[in-house]
Each structure stands twice: as structure tokens, then as C-alpha cells.
């Protein structure tokens, strides 16, 4: 049975970090190691694509050259043997020539995805070459041979299961596999990806496909913290979370996990462990099918939310109004995150403004519509059983000085969500740290 270990951008961010991965991966236990691109690479590739979209080929070539120079430095520090260095030089040359070739041609979303895939292809090949130079046997598994999304952009699990097994059988007897996170093919067979931060999702999908005993997400922090450590300084790691709690936190802004990465693991009941590459002895966070202690565990925040207020006189005692509203969102494939209703109005939120103008136009045919942009969902997560009193009052009390645009409670026993103007997010997170965790 293979464990699945995913290492994020900072965990492969320097030559030394790549070298340090050997102790964590090459220790006999059978593993599939999923790597992100080196930190900064995907952002740099996005910049190159933006320049190409603007037909600024000179800028694109300049940015590509800059990134190539970084990689030249990386390989010169990573490899000490001449043959490995030469192999790595050729690899870097090939990948960057591939990127540069796009400056000569039309640029569309397909070319963009092909460029964005280069970061993971580079990091995995470099780690594989480094293992080879160190005399450690490993197999480089091309994710593009098995990782695939269907026409709804959902992982195509039967396909993934079939083709990853084929790859493993082809290499039977081997016990260290390296593969790319984030990248995949779509239903047309073109190169695609699982969206930014998607390497966590890759690891969870692979874990589910091979029914791994455990999925480990190795990153730059010692587990899921009780509050956003980028905003609040006094936070602590949470030792255990249920799948549902972790999924809510990931979906509502805890950047340590890709929003949907818990679901594949949860479906197969595979524990997910969050670990710190820089501090491997720290216990981290275990996410599993646990019935954890009652109470609030953590808080997360998701920005970029638009609230839509839909008011109709006809809603009073009318049935079918909610359906009419939801159908409009469904037609534009726009998910709704939060919803509250009164007898005459609905407030709901969306995080994807792509079709907002069209949605609002259609809503206006059946109701009066108002929108509030720049909103943030603050999500308080834990084990909050409905027969217990006091959770909501604690949250409301902590937030007593902050105007709340929406409040949602009771949808699941795992969360209380409120919507605030994004300018009040920091204040809200600090107030909750004090009110719920007694920390300043
Ligand atoms: P990786 O590149 O390894 O995938 P990410 O940057 O995606 O790493 O995720 C780790 C980061 O997530 C941490 O450095 C931390 O700043 C941020 N983060 C946000 N919310 C949380 C949280 N609740 N607990 C832990 N980390 C969090
Ligand atoms: N490299 C990709 C990104 O930066 C995927 C990942 O790191 O998870 O978004
Ligand atoms: Mg990440």
C-alpha cells in the first residue's frame, strides 16, 4: 500500500529544500510523492501568460528568461555530478524553449494551461534526477497519463483509478513514485489544471484512487491553525478535525488546503494529515472520521464575495419563487455559498462574479435586486450540535461591534457563518480570536 505525500511550493522552493525531501520520502515505506511547482514559479508563469495575452512578446520573453536564470541557479546548486547537471540543463532548456515557442503563435486558454503545467513538470523531474544522483531508485509518474477531469471539470475517478493502476503495475516492485500535482487533462485530452493551489486536490484524488492508508499534505506550517495566521498573530494548530470541519475551513478560506481537497479522501474514509516540512516532528493536524469534542475549533475567512438581495412582493405566501431564483443561478453554473431568507426577501452570496451581470438582469425580471460587493464570509467551524446552547451567542457576542450583513446558522452542525464588509475582516478575525479562543 502506498502512502501519498504532497509537498507544496515552499517545501520544494530552494535546492536545499529539495535535498531535504530525501529524508522524508526515501525511507523504505512505499510512497507516491506529489509535488507542486517551486514557490514563485506558477505566479511567474501566470505573468508570462498575461504578457502573451496582451501580445507583449518582448515582455513575455524577458520574463521567461528571468525564470530560466533562476532555474539555472537552482540546478547548479542542486547537482554535484557532471552527468546529472547536464541532464538537468537539457531539461531546463527544453521546458523554457517550449514556453518561448508560444511567443510566436496565437495565444488562447489552451496555450495558457500548457504553460502553467511547466512548473510541476520541472520540480518533479529535478527531484527525480536528484534522487537518481543520490543513488535512490524512484519512478517519475507523468500525471498527464492518468489525472483527468470530466466535462463538468470534476475528477474522472474511474479513469484515474484505471490508468494510475496501469502505471503502478508497469513499475511493480518499485516503492517510490514522484508525480506532478495540479496538472491534468480535460475531457478533450488537452492539458488542464485543478486551479491554483490544486496540488492538494491531486494528492487527495490519487489517495482515493489507490485507496491509500493516509494522505499527507506537507507545507510550511504545523497544521491547520485556529485562525488565519496571515492576519492574526496569536494562533495555534488544531490537533484533530473531522472531514466535515476541515472541508468547511478549506472551502471558506483556510489557504492551507485547496477548497475541495477533502472530499475525495472523505469519500474513501482516508485520513489526511497536515505536516510541516520545516518541523517534521511537530504533530500537525489529523483530519479523519472522528467525532471530535464539542465546541468551536477554528475560524476562516473568504474574500471576494458578492451579496445579492432579492426582494419580491410576490414571494409572500408564494411557492416556486425560490425555485425560479435558483434556476437562474443554475443556468449560469454559479454556485451560491450562503443564503438567508425572510418572508419577502432572500439574501445570497456568490464568489464567482463571471456571469453576475446576466444573472442580475434575469433576477430583475422577477424581483427587485440590490448587490453589495467586497464582502467577506467569516466562517466559525467546529462540532456545534443543535441540542447545545451558547455557540451562536458566543460568536455574536465576540462580533458585537461589527455590522453583520448576513448570518447563517443551522445548515450544518459544523458552522456558523457571517458576512461582513471586507474592510472589517481583520477586526472580525481578531474579535473572534479574543471572544472564542481568549487570545489577543
Ligand atoms: P503550499 O505551497 O505548501 O501548498 P500554501 O501557501 O498553499 O502552502 O498553504 C500554507 C499557508 O496557508 C500557510 O503558510 C498559512 O499562511 C496559510 N493559512 C491560511 N489559513 C491557515 C490556517 N487556518 N492554518 C494554517 N495555515 C493557514
Ligand atoms: N503550483 C500551483 C499553484 O501555485 C499548484 C499548487 O501549488 O498547489 O497554484
Ligand atoms: Mg497550497
Coordinates of C-alpha atoms and ligand atoms in Angstrom, one line a residue:
X1 CA 0.0 0.0 0.0
X2 CA 1.3 3.4 -1.0
X3 CA 1.1 6.5 1.3
X4 CA 0.5 9.7 -0.6
X5 CA 2.7 12.6 0.4
X6 CA 2.2 16.0 -1.1
X7 CA 4.8 18.8 -0.8
X8 CA 3.8 22.3 -1.6
X9 CA 5.8 25.1 -3.3
X10 CA 7.9 26.2 -0.3
X11 CA 8.7 22.6 0.5
X12 CA 10.5 22.4 -2.9
X13 CA 11.3 26.1 -3.0
X14 CA 15.1 26.0 -2.9
X15 CA 17.8 23.5 -3.8
X16 CA 18.3 22.8 -0.1
X17 CA 14.6 22.2 0.4
X18 CA 14.6 19.7 -2.5
X19 CA 17.6 17.9 -0.9
X20 CA 15.9 17.9 2.5
X21 CA 12.9 16.0 1.0
X22 CA 15.1 12.9 0.7
X23 CA 14.9 12.1 4.4
X24 CA 11.1 12.5 4.4
X25 CA 10.4 10.4 1.3
X26 CA 13.2 7.8 0.7
X27 CA 12.8 5.7 3.8
X28 CA 11.5 2.4 2.6
X29 CA 7.8 2.9 3.1
X30 CA 6.1 2.7 -0.3
X31 CA 5.0 6.2 -1.4
X32 CA 3.6 8.3 -4.1
X33 CA 5.1 11.8 -3.7
X34 CA 3.1 14.6 -5.3
X35 CA 5.0 17.8 -5.9
X36 CA 3.9 21.4 -6.5
X37 CA 6.0 23.8 -8.6
X38 CA 8.8 25.5 -6.8
X39 CA 7.3 28.5 -4.9
X40 CA 7.0 31.6 -7.2
X41 CA 7.1 29.6 -10.4
X42 CA 3.4 29.3 -11.1
X43 CA 3.0 33.0 -10.4
X44 CA 5.8 33.8 -12.8
X45 CA 4.2 31.5 -15.4
X46 CA 0.9 33.4 -14.9
X47 CA 2.8 36.7 -15.6
X48 CA 4.3 35.3 -18.7
X49 CA 0.8 34.2 -19.9
X50 CA -0.6 37.7 -19.1
X51 CA 2.1 39.3 -21.2
X52 CA 1.3 36.8 -24.1
X53 CA -2.5 37.6 -23.8
X54 CA -1.6 41.3 -24.2
X55 CA 0.6 40.3 -27.2
X56 CA 3.6 41.8 -25.4
X57 CA 6.0 39.1 -26.7
X58 CA 9.1 41.1 -25.7
X59 CA 7.9 41.2 -22.0
X60 CA 7.0 37.5 -22.2
X61 CA 10.4 36.6 -23.5
X62 CA 12.1 38.8 -20.8
X63 CA 10.0 37.2 -18.0
X64 CA 10.8 33.7 -19.4
X65 CA 14.5 34.4 -19.5
X66 CA 14.3 35.7 -15.9
X67 CA 12.7 32.5 -14.7
X68 CA 15.2 30.4 -16.7
X69 CA 18.0 32.2 -15.0
X70 CA 16.5 31.2 -11.6
X71 CA 16.4 27.6 -12.7
X72 CA 20.0 27.6 -13.9
X73 CA 21.0 28.8 -10.5
X74 CA 18.8 26.1 -8.8
X75 CA 20.3 23.2 -10.8
X76 CA 23.9 24.5 -10.3
X77 CA 23.3 24.3 -6.6
X78 CA 21.3 21.0 -6.6
X79 CA 23.6 18.7 -8.6
X80 CA 27.2 17.9 -7.9
X81 CA 27.8 15.3 -10.6
X82 CA 28.5 16.3 -14.2
X83 CA 26.1 13.9 -15.8
X84 CA 23.2 14.9 -13.6
X85 CA 23.9 18.6 -14.2
X86 CA 24.0 18.1 -17.9
X87 CA 20.7 16.2 -17.8
X88 CA 19.1 19.0 -15.8
X89 CA 20.5 21.6 -18.1
X90 CA 18.9 19.9 -21.0
X91 CA 15.6 19.6 -19.1
X92 CA 15.5 23.3 -18.3
X93 CA 16.4 24.2 -21.9
X94 CA 13.6 22.0 -23.3
X95 CA 10.9 23.4 -20.9
X96 CA 11.9 27.0 -21.5
X97 CA 12.2 26.6 -25.2
X98 CA 8.7 25.2 -25.1
X99 CA 7.4 28.3 -23.3
X100 CA 9.3 30.6 -25.6
X101 CA 7.7 28.9 -28.6
X102 CA 4.3 30.4 -27.5
X103 CA 5.6 33.9 -28.2
X104 CA 5.5 33.0 -31.9
X105 CA 1.9 32.0 -32.2
X106 CA -1.8 32.7 -31.3
X107 CA -2.4 32.6 -27.5
X108 CA -5.5 31.1 -26.1
X109 CA -6.6 29.5 -22.8
X110 CA -5.3 26.1 -24.1
X111 CA -1.8 27.5 -24.5
X112 CA -2.0 29.2 -21.1
X113 CA -2.7 25.8 -19.5
X114 CA 0.2 24.2 -21.3
X115 CA 2.5 26.9 -19.9
X116 CA 1.1 26.7 -16.4
X117 CA 1.9 23.0 -16.4
X118 CA 5.6 23.6 -16.8
X119 CA 6.3 24.3 -13.1
X120 CA 5.2 20.9 -11.8
X121 CA 6.9 19.1 -14.7
X122 CA 10.2 20.9 -13.8
X123 CA 10.1 20.3 -10.0
X124 CA 9.2 16.6 -10.2
X125 CA 11.9 15.9 -12.9
X126 CA 14.5 17.8 -10.8
X127 CA 13.7 15.9 -7.7
X128 CA 13.7 12.6 -9.6
X129 CA 17.2 13.5 -11.0
X130 CA 18.4 14.4 -7.6
X131 CA 17.2 11.0 -6.2
X132 CA 19.0 9.4 -9.1
X133 CA 22.2 11.3 -8.4
X134 CA 21.9 10.2 -4.7
X135 CA 21.6 6.6 -5.8
X136 CA 17.9 6.3 -4.7
X137 CA 15.6 4.4 -7.0
X138 CA 12.4 6.3 -8.0
X139 CA 9.9 6.4 -10.8
X140 CA 8.7 9.6 -12.4
X141 CA 5.0 9.1 -13.0
X142 CA 3.5 11.5 -15.6
X143 CA 0.3 12.9 -14.1
X144 CA -0.9 13.7 -17.6
X145 CA -1.1 9.9 -18.2
X146 CA -3.7 9.4 -15.5
X147 CA -5.1 12.6 -14.0
X148 CA -8.2 13.7 -15.8
X149 CA -11.2 15.9 -15.3
X150 CA -14.6 15.3 -17.0
X151 CA -16.7 17.8 -18.9
X152 CA -18.0 19.2 -15.6
X153 CA -14.4 19.8 -14.5
X154 CA -14.8 17.1 -11.9
X155 CA -12.1 14.4 -11.4
X156 CA -12.9 11.4 -13.5
X157 CA -12.2 8.8 -10.8
X158 CA -12.9 5.6 -12.8
X159 CA -10.4 6.8 -15.5
X160 CA -7.8 8.0 -12.9
X161 CA -8.1 4.7 -11.0
X162 CA -7.7 2.6 -14.1
X163 CA -4.7 4.5 -15.5
X164 CA -2.8 5.1 -12.3
X165 CA -3.1 1.3 -11.6
X166 CA -1.7 0.6 -15.0
X167 CA 1.3 2.8 -14.3
X168 CA 1.9 1.2 -10.9
X169 CA 1.6 -2.3 -12.4
X170 CA 4.0 -1.4 -15.1
X171 CA 6.5 -0.5 -12.4
X172 CA 5.7 -3.2 -9.9
X173 CA 8.3 -3.8 -7.2
X174 CA 9.2 -0.1 -7.1
X175 CA 8.3 1.8 -3.9
X176 CA 9.0 5.4 -4.6
X177 CA 6.9 7.3 -7.2
X178 CA 7.1 11.0 -7.9
X179 CA 4.3 12.8 -9.7
X180 CA 3.0 16.3 -10.5
X181 CA 0.3 17.9 -8.5
X182 CA -2.1 20.5 -10.1
X183 CA -1.9 19.3 -13.7
X184 CA -4.3 17.1 -15.5
X185 CA -6.0 16.5 -18.8
X186 CA -9.6 17.6 -19.6
X187 CA -12.3 15.6 -21.3
X188 CA -10.8 16.6 -24.7
X189 CA -7.4 15.3 -23.7
X190 CA -5.9 18.7 -23.5
X191 CA -3.6 19.8 -20.8
X192 CA -5.5 21.5 -18.0
X193 CA -5.2 22.0 -14.2
X194 CA -7.1 21.7 -11.0
X195 CA -7.0 25.5 -10.3
X196 CA -4.5 27.4 -8.2
X197 CA -3.4 25.5 -5.1
X198 CA -4.7 22.3 -6.8
X199 CA -1.8 20.1 -5.8
X200 CA -3.5 19.2 -2.5
X201 CA -6.5 18.1 -4.6
X202 CA -4.2 16.0 -6.8
X203 CA -2.9 14.2 -3.7
X204 CA -6.4 13.6 -2.3
X205 CA -7.6 12.3 -5.7
X206 CA -4.6 10.0 -6.0
X207 CA -5.0 8.8 -2.4
X208 CA -8.7 8.0 -3.1
X209 CA -7.9 6.3 -6.5
X210 CA -5.4 3.9 -4.9
X211 CA -7.2 3.6 -1.6
X212 CA -4.1 4.8 0.2
X213 CA -3.9 4.3 4.0
X214 CA -3.1 8.0 4.5
X215 CA -2.7 11.2 2.6
X216 CA -0.1 13.7 4.0
X217 CA -0.1 17.3 3.0
X218 CA 3.4 18.8 3.8
X219 CA 3.6 22.5 3.9
X220 CA 5.3 25.5 5.7
X221 CA 3.2 25.5 8.8
X222 CA 2.5 22.9 11.6
X223 CA -1.1 22.1 10.6
X224 CA -4.4 23.8 10.4
X225 CA -4.5 26.8 12.8
X226 CA -7.5 28.0 14.7
X227 CA -7.4 31.3 12.8
X228 CA -5.8 32.8 9.7
X229 CA -2.1 33.1 10.7
X230 CA -1.5 35.6 7.9
X231 CA -3.8 38.1 9.6
X232 CA -3.9 37.1 13.3
X233 CA -0.6 36.6 15.1
X234 CA -1.7 34.6 18.1
X235 CA -2.9 31.3 16.6
X236 CA -2.3 27.7 17.4
X237 CA -2.5 24.4 15.4
X238 CA -5.7 22.3 15.8
X239 CA -4.7 18.7 16.5
X240 CA -7.8 16.9 15.1
X241 CA -10.6 17.8 12.8
X242 CA -13.4 15.8 11.3
X243 CA -13.7 15.7 7.5
X244 CA -16.7 18.0 7.6
X245 CA -14.9 20.6 9.7
X246 CA -11.8 20.5 7.5
X247 CA -13.9 20.8 4.3
X248 CA -15.7 23.8 5.7
X249 CA -12.5 25.5 6.7
X250 CA -10.8 24.8 3.3
X251 CA -13.8 25.9 1.4
X252 CA -14.2 29.1 3.4
X253 CA -10.7 30.4 3.1
X254 CA -8.1 28.4 5.1
X255 CA -5.5 28.5 2.4
X256 CA -3.5 25.6 3.8
X257 CA -5.9 23.3 1.9
X258 CA -7.4 23.6 -1.6
X259 CA -11.2 24.2 -1.2
X260 CA -12.3 20.8 -2.4
X261 CA -9.4 18.6 -1.5
X262 CA -11.0 16.9 1.5
X263 CA -13.9 15.4 -0.5
X264 CA -12.1 12.6 -2.3
X265 CA -10.4 11.5 0.9
X266 CA -13.6 11.7 2.9
X267 CA -15.5 9.5 0.3
X268 CA -13.0 6.8 0.8
X269 CA -12.5 7.5 4.5
X270 CA -8.8 8.1 4.2
X271 CA -7.2 10.2 6.9
X272 CA -5.4 13.3 5.8
X273 CA -2.5 14.6 7.9
X274 CA -1.2 18.1 7.6
X275 CA 2.5 18.3 8.4
X276 CA 5.3 20.9 8.5
X277 CA 8.3 20.2 6.2
X278 CA 10.4 22.6 8.2
X279 CA 9.4 21.0 11.5
X280 CA 8.6 17.3 10.7
X281 CA 8.5 16.3 14.4
X282 CA 5.5 18.6 15.1
X283 CA 2.3 16.6 15.3
X284 CA 0.4 18.7 12.8
X285 CA -3.3 18.1 12.2
X286 CA -5.1 14.9 11.7
X287 CA -8.3 15.1 9.6
X288 CA -10.3 11.9 9.8
X289 CA -13.7 10.4 10.5
X290 CA -13.5 11.5 14.1
X291 CA -16.3 12.6 16.4
X292 CA -14.5 15.4 18.0
X293 CA -15.1 17.3 21.2
X294 CA -17.9 19.8 21.2
X295 CA -17.1 23.4 20.6
X296 CA -15.6 25.8 18.2
X297 CA -12.3 24.7 16.6
X298 CA -11.3 27.3 14.1
X299 CA -12.2 30.4 12.1
X300 CA -11.6 31.1 8.4
X301 CA -12.4 33.9 6.0
X302 CA -13.2 34.0 2.3
X303 CA -12.9 37.3 0.4
X304 CA -14.2 38.4 -2.9
X305 CA -17.8 37.7 -2.1
X306 CA -20.8 39.5 -3.6
X307 CA -24.1 39.6 -1.7
X308 CA -27.3 39.8 -3.7
X309 CA -30.5 40.9 -2.1
X310 CA -33.6 39.7 -4.0
X311 CA -36.9 41.2 -2.9
X312 CA -40.3 40.3 -4.3
X313 CA -43.8 41.2 -3.1
X314 CA -44.9 38.1 -4.8
X315 CA -42.8 35.9 -2.5
X316 CA -45.2 36.5 0.3
X317 CA -47.0 33.2 0.6
X318 CA -46.0 32.2 -3.0
X319 CA -44.4 28.9 -3.7
X320 CA -42.0 28.5 -6.6
X321 CA -40.2 31.8 -6.1
X322 CA -37.0 30.2 -4.6
X323 CA -37.0 27.7 -7.4
X324 CA -37.2 30.5 -10.0
X325 CA -34.3 32.2 -8.3
X326 CA -32.1 29.1 -8.0
X327 CA -32.8 28.1 -11.6
X328 CA -31.2 31.4 -12.8
X329 CA -28.0 30.6 -10.8
X330 CA -28.0 27.1 -12.1
X331 CA -28.3 28.1 -15.7
X332 CA -25.2 30.2 -15.3
X333 CA -23.4 27.5 -13.4
X334 CA -22.8 29.9 -10.5
X335 CA -22.8 28.3 -7.0
X336 CA -24.4 30.0 -4.1
X337 CA -22.4 30.0 -0.8
X338 CA -24.6 31.5 1.9
X339 CA -28.3 32.1 1.9
X340 CA -30.8 33.7 4.3
X341 CA -34.5 34.3 3.7
X342 CA -37.3 36.3 5.2
X343 CA -40.9 36.2 4.1
X344 CA -40.4 38.8 1.4
X345 CA -36.7 38.7 0.5
X346 CA -33.6 36.5 0.0
X347 CA -30.0 37.4 0.5
X348 CA -27.4 35.1 -1.0
X349 CA -23.8 35.2 -1.8
X350 CA -21.6 34.2 -4.8
X351 CA -17.9 34.1 -5.1
X352 CA -17.7 33.9 -8.9
X353 CA -18.8 37.2 -10.5
X354 CA -18.2 35.9 -14.1
X355 CA -21.9 35.9 -15.0
X356 CA -23.2 38.4 -12.4
X357 CA -24.5 41.0 -14.8
X358 CA -26.5 38.4 -16.8
X359 CA -27.8 36.8 -13.5
X360 CA -28.9 40.2 -12.2
X361 CA -30.6 41.0 -15.4
X362 CA -32.7 37.9 -15.2
X363 CA -33.4 38.3 -11.5
X364 CA -34.7 41.8 -12.2
X365 CA -37.5 40.2 -14.3
X366 CA -38.9 38.6 -11.2
X367 CA -37.8 40.8 -8.3
X368 CA -36.0 43.9 -7.1
X369 CA -32.3 43.3 -6.8
X370 CA -29.5 45.0 -4.9
X371 CA -25.9 44.0 -4.7
X372 CA -23.1 44.5 -2.2
X373 CA -19.6 43.8 -3.5
X374 CA -16.4 43.5 -1.5
X375 CA -17.9 41.2 1.2
X376 CA -16.1 38.5 3.3
X377 CA -17.6 35.4 4.7
X378 CA -16.3 34.6 8.1
X379 CA -16.8 31.0 8.9
X380 CA -16.7 29.7 12.5
X381 CA -16.2 25.9 12.4
X382 CA -16.4 23.1 15.0
X383 CA -18.6 20.5 16.4
X384 CA -21.7 22.5 17.3
X385 CA -24.6 20.1 18.0
X386 CA -28.1 21.5 17.6
X387 CA -29.2 20.5 21.1
X388 CA -26.5 22.6 22.7
X389 CA -27.0 26.2 23.5
X390 CA -24.5 29.0 23.6
X391 CA -22.4 28.7 20.4
X392 CA -24.2 31.4 18.4
X393 CA -24.4 33.7 21.3
X394 CA -20.6 33.5 21.8
X395 CA -20.0 34.3 18.2
X396 CA -22.4 37.2 18.1
X397 CA -21.0 38.5 21.4
X398 CA -17.5 38.4 20.0
X399 CA -18.7 40.3 16.9
X400 CA -20.9 42.8 18.8
X401 CA -19.1 45.9 17.4
X402 CA -19.1 44.7 13.8
X403 CA -22.0 45.3 11.5
X404 CA -23.1 41.9 10.1
X405 CA -24.6 41.8 6.6
X406 CA -25.8 38.2 6.9
X407 CA -25.8 35.4 9.4
X408 CA -26.2 31.7 8.6
X409 CA -26.6 29.0 11.3
X410 CA -28.2 25.6 11.3
X411 CA -27.4 24.4 7.8
X412 CA -24.8 22.0 9.2
X413 CA -23.8 21.3 12.8
X414 CA -20.3 22.4 11.8
X415 CA -20.5 26.0 11.1
X416 CA -21.8 29.5 11.8
X417 CA -21.1 31.9 9.0
X418 CA -21.4 35.7 8.9
X419 CA -20.9 38.1 6.1
X420 CA -19.1 41.4 6.7
X421 CA -17.7 44.1 4.6
X422 CA -14.1 43.1 3.6
X423 CA -12.7 46.2 5.3
X424 CA -13.9 44.7 8.6
X425 CA -12.4 41.3 8.1
X426 CA -9.2 41.8 10.2
X427 CA -11.2 43.3 13.0
X428 CA -13.7 40.4 12.9
X429 CA -11.0 37.7 12.9
X430 CA -9.2 39.5 15.9
X431 CA -12.5 39.8 17.7
X432 CA -13.2 36.1 17.3
X433 CA -9.7 35.2 18.4
X434 CA -10.4 37.0 21.6
X435 CA -14.0 36.1 22.1
X436 CA -13.8 32.4 21.2
X437 CA -10.2 31.4 22.0
X438 CA -9.4 34.0 24.6
X439 CA -6.3 35.2 22.7
X440 CA -5.3 38.7 21.7
Ligands
LIG1 P1 1.7 25.1 -0.1 O1 2.5 26.0 -1.1 O2 2.6 24.2 0.7 O3 0.5 24.5 -0.7 P2 0.1 27.2 0.9 O4 0.7 28.6 0.9 O5 -0.9 26.9 -0.1 O6 1.2 26.2 1.0 O7 -0.6 27.0 2.4 C1 0.1 27.2 3.6 C2 -0.3 28.6 4.1 O8 -1.7 28.7 4.4 C3 0.4 28.9 5.4 O9 1.7 29.4 5.2 C4 -0.5 29.9 6.0 O10 -0.1 31.2 5.8 C5 -1.8 29.8 5.2 N1 -3.0 29.6 6.0 C6 -4.2 30.3 5.9 N2 -5.1 29.9 6.8 C7 -4.5 28.9 7.5 C8 -4.9 28.2 8.7 N3 -6.1 28.3 9.2 N4 -4.0 27.3 9.2 C9 -2.8 27.1 8.6 N5 -2.3 27.9 7.6 C10 -3.2 28.7 7.0
LIG2 N1 1.7 25.3 -8.4 C1 0.3 25.5 -8.3 C2 0.0 26.8 -7.7 O1 0.9 27.6 -7.4 C3 -0.4 24.4 -7.6 C4 -0.1 24.2 -6.2 O2 1.0 24.7 -5.7 O3 -0.8 23.6 -5.4 O4 -1.2 27.2 -7.6
LIG3 MG1 -1.3 25.3 -1.3

